[in-house]
mmCIF file of C-alpha atoms in Angstrom:
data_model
loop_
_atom_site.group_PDB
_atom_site.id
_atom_site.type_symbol
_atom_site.label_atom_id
_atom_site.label_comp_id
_atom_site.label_asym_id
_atom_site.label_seq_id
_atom_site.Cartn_x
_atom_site.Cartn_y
_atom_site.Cartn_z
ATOM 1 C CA UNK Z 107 -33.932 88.440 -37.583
ATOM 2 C CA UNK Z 108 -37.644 88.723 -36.494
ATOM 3 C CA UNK Z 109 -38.726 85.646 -38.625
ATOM 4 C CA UNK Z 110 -36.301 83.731 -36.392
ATOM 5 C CA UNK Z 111 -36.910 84.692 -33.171
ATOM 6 C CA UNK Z 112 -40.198 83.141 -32.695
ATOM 7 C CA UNK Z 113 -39.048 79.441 -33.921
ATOM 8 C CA UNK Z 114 -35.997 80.171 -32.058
ATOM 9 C CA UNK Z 115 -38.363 80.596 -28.557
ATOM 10 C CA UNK Z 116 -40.843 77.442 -29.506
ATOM 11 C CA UNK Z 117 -37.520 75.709 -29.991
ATOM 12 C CA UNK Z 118 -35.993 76.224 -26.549
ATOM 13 C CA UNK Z 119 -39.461 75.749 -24.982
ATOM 14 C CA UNK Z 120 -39.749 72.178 -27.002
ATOM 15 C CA UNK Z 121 -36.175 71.409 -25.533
ATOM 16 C CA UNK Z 122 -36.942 72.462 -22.288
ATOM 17 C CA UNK Z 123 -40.405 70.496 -21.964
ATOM 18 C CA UNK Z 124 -38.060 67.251 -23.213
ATOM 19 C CA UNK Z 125 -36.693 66.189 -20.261
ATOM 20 C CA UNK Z 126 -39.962 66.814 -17.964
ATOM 21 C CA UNK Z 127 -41.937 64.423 -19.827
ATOM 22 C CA UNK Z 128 -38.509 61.846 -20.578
ATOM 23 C CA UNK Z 129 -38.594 61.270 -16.701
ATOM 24 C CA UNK Z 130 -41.775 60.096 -16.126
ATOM 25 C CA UNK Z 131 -41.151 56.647 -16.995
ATOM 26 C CA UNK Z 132 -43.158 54.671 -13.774
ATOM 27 C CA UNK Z 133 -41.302 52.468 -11.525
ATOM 28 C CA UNK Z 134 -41.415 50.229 -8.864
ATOM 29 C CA UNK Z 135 -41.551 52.264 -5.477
ATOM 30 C CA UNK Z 136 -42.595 49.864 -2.784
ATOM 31 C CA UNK Z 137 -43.461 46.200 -2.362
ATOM 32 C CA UNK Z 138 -44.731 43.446 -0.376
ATOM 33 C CA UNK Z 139 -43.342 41.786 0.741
ATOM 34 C CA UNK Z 140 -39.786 43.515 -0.056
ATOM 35 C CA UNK Z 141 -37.282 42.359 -2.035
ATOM 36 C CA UNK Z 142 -35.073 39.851 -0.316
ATOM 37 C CA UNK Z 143 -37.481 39.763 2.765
ATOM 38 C CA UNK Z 144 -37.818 36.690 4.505
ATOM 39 C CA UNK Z 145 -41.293 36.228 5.413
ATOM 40 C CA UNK Z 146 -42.374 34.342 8.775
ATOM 41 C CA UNK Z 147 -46.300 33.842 8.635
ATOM 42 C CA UNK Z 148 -49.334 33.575 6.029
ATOM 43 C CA UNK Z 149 -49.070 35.604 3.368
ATOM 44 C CA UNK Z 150 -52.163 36.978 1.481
ATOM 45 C CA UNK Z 151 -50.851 39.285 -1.112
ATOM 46 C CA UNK Z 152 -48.316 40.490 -3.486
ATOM 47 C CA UNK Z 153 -48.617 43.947 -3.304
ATOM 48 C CA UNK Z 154 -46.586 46.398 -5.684
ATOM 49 C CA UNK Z 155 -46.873 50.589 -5.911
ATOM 50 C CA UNK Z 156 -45.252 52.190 -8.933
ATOM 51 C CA UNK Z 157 -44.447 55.866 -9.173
ATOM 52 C CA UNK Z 158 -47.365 56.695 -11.466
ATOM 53 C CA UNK Z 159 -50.694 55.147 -12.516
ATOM 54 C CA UNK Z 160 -50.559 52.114 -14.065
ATOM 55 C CA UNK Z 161 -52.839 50.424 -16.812
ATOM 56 C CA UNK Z 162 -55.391 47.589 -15.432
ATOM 57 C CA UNK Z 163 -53.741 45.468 -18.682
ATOM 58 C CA UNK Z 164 -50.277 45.051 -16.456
ATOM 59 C CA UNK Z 165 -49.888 41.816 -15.035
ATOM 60 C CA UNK Z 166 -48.149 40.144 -12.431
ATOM 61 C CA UNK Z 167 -46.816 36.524 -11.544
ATOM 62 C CA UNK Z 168 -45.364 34.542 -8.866
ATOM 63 C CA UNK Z 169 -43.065 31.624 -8.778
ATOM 64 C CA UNK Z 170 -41.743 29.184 -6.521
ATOM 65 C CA UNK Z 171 -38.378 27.822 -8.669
ATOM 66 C CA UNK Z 172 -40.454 26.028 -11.854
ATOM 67 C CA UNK Z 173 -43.905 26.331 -10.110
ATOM 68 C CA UNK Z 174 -45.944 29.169 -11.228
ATOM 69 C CA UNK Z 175 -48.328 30.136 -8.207
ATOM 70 C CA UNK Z 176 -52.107 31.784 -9.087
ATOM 71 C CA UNK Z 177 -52.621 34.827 -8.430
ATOM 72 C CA UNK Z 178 -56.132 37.336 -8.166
ATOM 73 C CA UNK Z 179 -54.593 40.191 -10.168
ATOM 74 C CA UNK Z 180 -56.362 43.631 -9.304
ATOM 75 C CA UNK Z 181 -55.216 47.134 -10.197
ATOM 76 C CA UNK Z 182 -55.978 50.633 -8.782
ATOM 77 C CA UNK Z 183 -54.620 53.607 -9.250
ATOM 78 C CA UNK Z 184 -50.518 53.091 -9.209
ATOM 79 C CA UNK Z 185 -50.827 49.645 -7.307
ATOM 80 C CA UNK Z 186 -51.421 46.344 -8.466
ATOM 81 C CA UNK Z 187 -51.822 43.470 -6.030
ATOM 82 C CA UNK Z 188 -52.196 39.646 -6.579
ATOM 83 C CA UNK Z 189 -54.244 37.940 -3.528
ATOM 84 C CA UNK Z 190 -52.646 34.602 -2.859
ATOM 85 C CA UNK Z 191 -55.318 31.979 -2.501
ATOM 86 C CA UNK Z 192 -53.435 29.057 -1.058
ATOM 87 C CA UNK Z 193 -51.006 29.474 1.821
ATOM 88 C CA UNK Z 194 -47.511 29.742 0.538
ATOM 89 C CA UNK Z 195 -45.132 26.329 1.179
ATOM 90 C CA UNK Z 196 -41.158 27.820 2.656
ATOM 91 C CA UNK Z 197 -39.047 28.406 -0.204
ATOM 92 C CA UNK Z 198 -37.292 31.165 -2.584
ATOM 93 C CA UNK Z 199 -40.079 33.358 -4.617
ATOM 94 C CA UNK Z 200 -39.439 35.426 -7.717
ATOM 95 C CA UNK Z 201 -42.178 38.069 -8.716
ATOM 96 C CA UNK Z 202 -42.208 39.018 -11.981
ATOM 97 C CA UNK Z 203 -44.013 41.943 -13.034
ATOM 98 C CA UNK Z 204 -44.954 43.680 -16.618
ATOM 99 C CA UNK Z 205 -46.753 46.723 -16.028
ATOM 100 C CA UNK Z 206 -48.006 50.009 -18.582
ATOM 101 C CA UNK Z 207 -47.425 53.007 -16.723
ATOM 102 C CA UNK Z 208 -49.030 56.712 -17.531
ATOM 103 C CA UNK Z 209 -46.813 57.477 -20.426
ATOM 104 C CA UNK Z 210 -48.439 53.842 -22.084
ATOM 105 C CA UNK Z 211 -44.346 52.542 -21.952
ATOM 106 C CA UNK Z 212 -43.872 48.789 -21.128
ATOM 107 C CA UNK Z 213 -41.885 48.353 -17.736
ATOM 108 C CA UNK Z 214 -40.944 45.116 -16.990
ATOM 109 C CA UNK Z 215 -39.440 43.731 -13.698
ATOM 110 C CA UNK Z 216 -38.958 41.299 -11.421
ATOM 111 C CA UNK Z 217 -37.485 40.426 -7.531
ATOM 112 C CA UNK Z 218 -37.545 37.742 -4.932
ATOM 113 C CA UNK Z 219 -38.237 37.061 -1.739
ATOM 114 C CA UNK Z 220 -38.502 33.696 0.541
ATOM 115 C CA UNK Z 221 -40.986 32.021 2.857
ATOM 116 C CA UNK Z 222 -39.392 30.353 6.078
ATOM 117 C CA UNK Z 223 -42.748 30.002 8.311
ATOM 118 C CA UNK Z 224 -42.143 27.518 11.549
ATOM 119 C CA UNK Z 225 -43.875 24.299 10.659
ATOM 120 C CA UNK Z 226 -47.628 24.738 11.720
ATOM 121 C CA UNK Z 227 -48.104 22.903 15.287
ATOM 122 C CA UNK Z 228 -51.137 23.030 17.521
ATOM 123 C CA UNK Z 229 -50.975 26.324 19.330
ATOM 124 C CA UNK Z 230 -52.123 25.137 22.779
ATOM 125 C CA UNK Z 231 -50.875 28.780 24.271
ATOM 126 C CA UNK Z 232 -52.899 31.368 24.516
ATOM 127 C CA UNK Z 233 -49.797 33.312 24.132
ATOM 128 C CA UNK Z 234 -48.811 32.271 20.599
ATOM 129 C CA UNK Z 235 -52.832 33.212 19.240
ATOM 130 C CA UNK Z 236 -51.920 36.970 20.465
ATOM 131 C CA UNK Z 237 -49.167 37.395 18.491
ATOM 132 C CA UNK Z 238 -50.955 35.973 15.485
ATOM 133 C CA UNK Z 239 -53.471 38.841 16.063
ATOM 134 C CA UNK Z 240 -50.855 41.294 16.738
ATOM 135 C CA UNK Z 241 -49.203 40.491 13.613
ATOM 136 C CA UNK Z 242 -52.248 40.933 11.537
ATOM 137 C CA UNK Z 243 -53.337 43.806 13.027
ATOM 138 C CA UNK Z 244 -49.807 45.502 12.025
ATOM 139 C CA UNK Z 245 -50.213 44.237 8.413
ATOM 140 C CA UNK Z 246 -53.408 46.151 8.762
ATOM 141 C CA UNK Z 247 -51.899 49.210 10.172
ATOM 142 C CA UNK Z 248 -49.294 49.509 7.949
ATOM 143 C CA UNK Z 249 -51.612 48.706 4.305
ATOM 144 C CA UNK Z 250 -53.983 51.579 5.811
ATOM 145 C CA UNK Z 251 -50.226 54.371 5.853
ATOM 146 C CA UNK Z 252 -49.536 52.907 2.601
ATOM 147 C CA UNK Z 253 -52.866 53.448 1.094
ATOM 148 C CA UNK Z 254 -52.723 57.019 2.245
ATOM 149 C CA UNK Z 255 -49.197 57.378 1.164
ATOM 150 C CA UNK Z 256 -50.807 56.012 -2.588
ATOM 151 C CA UNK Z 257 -53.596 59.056 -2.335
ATOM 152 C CA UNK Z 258 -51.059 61.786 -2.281
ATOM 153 C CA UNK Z 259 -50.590 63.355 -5.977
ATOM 154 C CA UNK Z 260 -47.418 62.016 -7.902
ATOM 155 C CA UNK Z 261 -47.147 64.988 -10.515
ATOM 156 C CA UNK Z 262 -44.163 67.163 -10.201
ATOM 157 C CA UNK Z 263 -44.936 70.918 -8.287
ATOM 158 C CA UNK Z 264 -42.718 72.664 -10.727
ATOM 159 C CA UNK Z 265 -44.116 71.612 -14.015
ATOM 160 C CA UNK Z 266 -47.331 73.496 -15.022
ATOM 161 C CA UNK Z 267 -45.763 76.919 -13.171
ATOM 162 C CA UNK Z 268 -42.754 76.069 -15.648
ATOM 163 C CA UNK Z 269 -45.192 75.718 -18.532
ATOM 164 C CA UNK Z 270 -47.494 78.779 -18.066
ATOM 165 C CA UNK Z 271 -44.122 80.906 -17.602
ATOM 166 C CA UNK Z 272 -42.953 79.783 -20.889
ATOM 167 C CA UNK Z 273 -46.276 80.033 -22.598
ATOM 168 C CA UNK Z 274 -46.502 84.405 -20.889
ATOM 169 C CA UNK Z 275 -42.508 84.422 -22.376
ATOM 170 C CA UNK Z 276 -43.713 83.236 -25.818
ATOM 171 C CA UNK Z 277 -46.598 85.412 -25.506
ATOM 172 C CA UNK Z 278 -44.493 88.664 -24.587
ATOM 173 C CA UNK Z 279 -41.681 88.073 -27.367
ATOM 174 C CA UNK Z 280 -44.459 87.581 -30.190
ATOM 175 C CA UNK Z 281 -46.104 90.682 -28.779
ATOM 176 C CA UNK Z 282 -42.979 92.680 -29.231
ATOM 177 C CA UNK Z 283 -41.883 90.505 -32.709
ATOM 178 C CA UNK Z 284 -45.284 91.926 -34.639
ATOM 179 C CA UNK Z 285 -45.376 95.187 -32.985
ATOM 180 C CA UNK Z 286 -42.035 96.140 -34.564
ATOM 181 C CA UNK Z 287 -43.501 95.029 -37.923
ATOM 182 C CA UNK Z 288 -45.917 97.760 -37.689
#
């Protein structure tokens, strides 16, 4: 019964540790722009942030129908982002992205999103410059929350208290298992 008991426990901990490491598969946890977002002025990146870190071999492109669009792919830390070098002509877009997250598993995906800026006329009002500034200082606003949204920690709380429990419960039932062989 004793010979069992201890391949019993480092079964059930195996079991247990299964699903913890099963569900940390990355994916996609913000973009921008967002999918199905209609966007109404110059855009100068694709930026996506995945729910773990992801490898700098992941890649990323951008179409417009047929068209493939270049991108300045650049990855840090569990966001990748592909700086648009040319202003973006109105139309339907389709990011596709193929990414190696922490657990080195392939995730591939892809949405869309259009471009419907007003055609470009002379802006003669003072007025209309504003809100171009406005606009960009927003952007700016909101990729500074998003970059410290990206600092906080993405591990789970509960895992390594789970592990070191399991590890002092394996430790106590061997303890016990070759005492009573004495």
């Amino acid at each position: 019964m004793n010979k069992l008991l201890l391949p019993l426990v480092l079964l059930v901990t195996i079991v247990f540790q299964l699903p913890l490491s099963a569900s940390a598969h990355s994916k996609l946890e913000s973009s921008t722009p967002a999918e199905g977002e209609k966007v109404t002025t110059d855009l100068e990146a694709v930026v996506l942030t995945f729910s773990t870190k992801i490898e700098s071999l992941s890649t990323m492109t951008l179409k417009n129908g047929d068209k493939q669009i270049p991108l300045q792919i650049s990855v840090e830390d569990d966001q990748m982002t592909g700086a648009i070098t040319n202003p973006l002509e109105n139309g339907n877009y389709t990011v596709a992205y193929k990414i190696i997250g922490a657990d080195s598993h392939v995730i591939e995906g892809n949405y869309s999103f259009s471009v419907d800026r007003p055609k470009q006329e002379e802006a003669t009002e003072e007025g209309t410059l504003n809100n171009d500034e406005q606009e960009k200082q927003d952007n700016n606003e909101k990729a500074l929350t998003d970059q410290e949204e990206k600092e906080k920690p993405n591990n789970p709380t509960y895992f390594a208290p789970l592990t070191i429990g399991l590890v002092i419960v394996i430790a106590i039932v061997s303890f016990f298992a070759f005492r009573r062989k004495r």
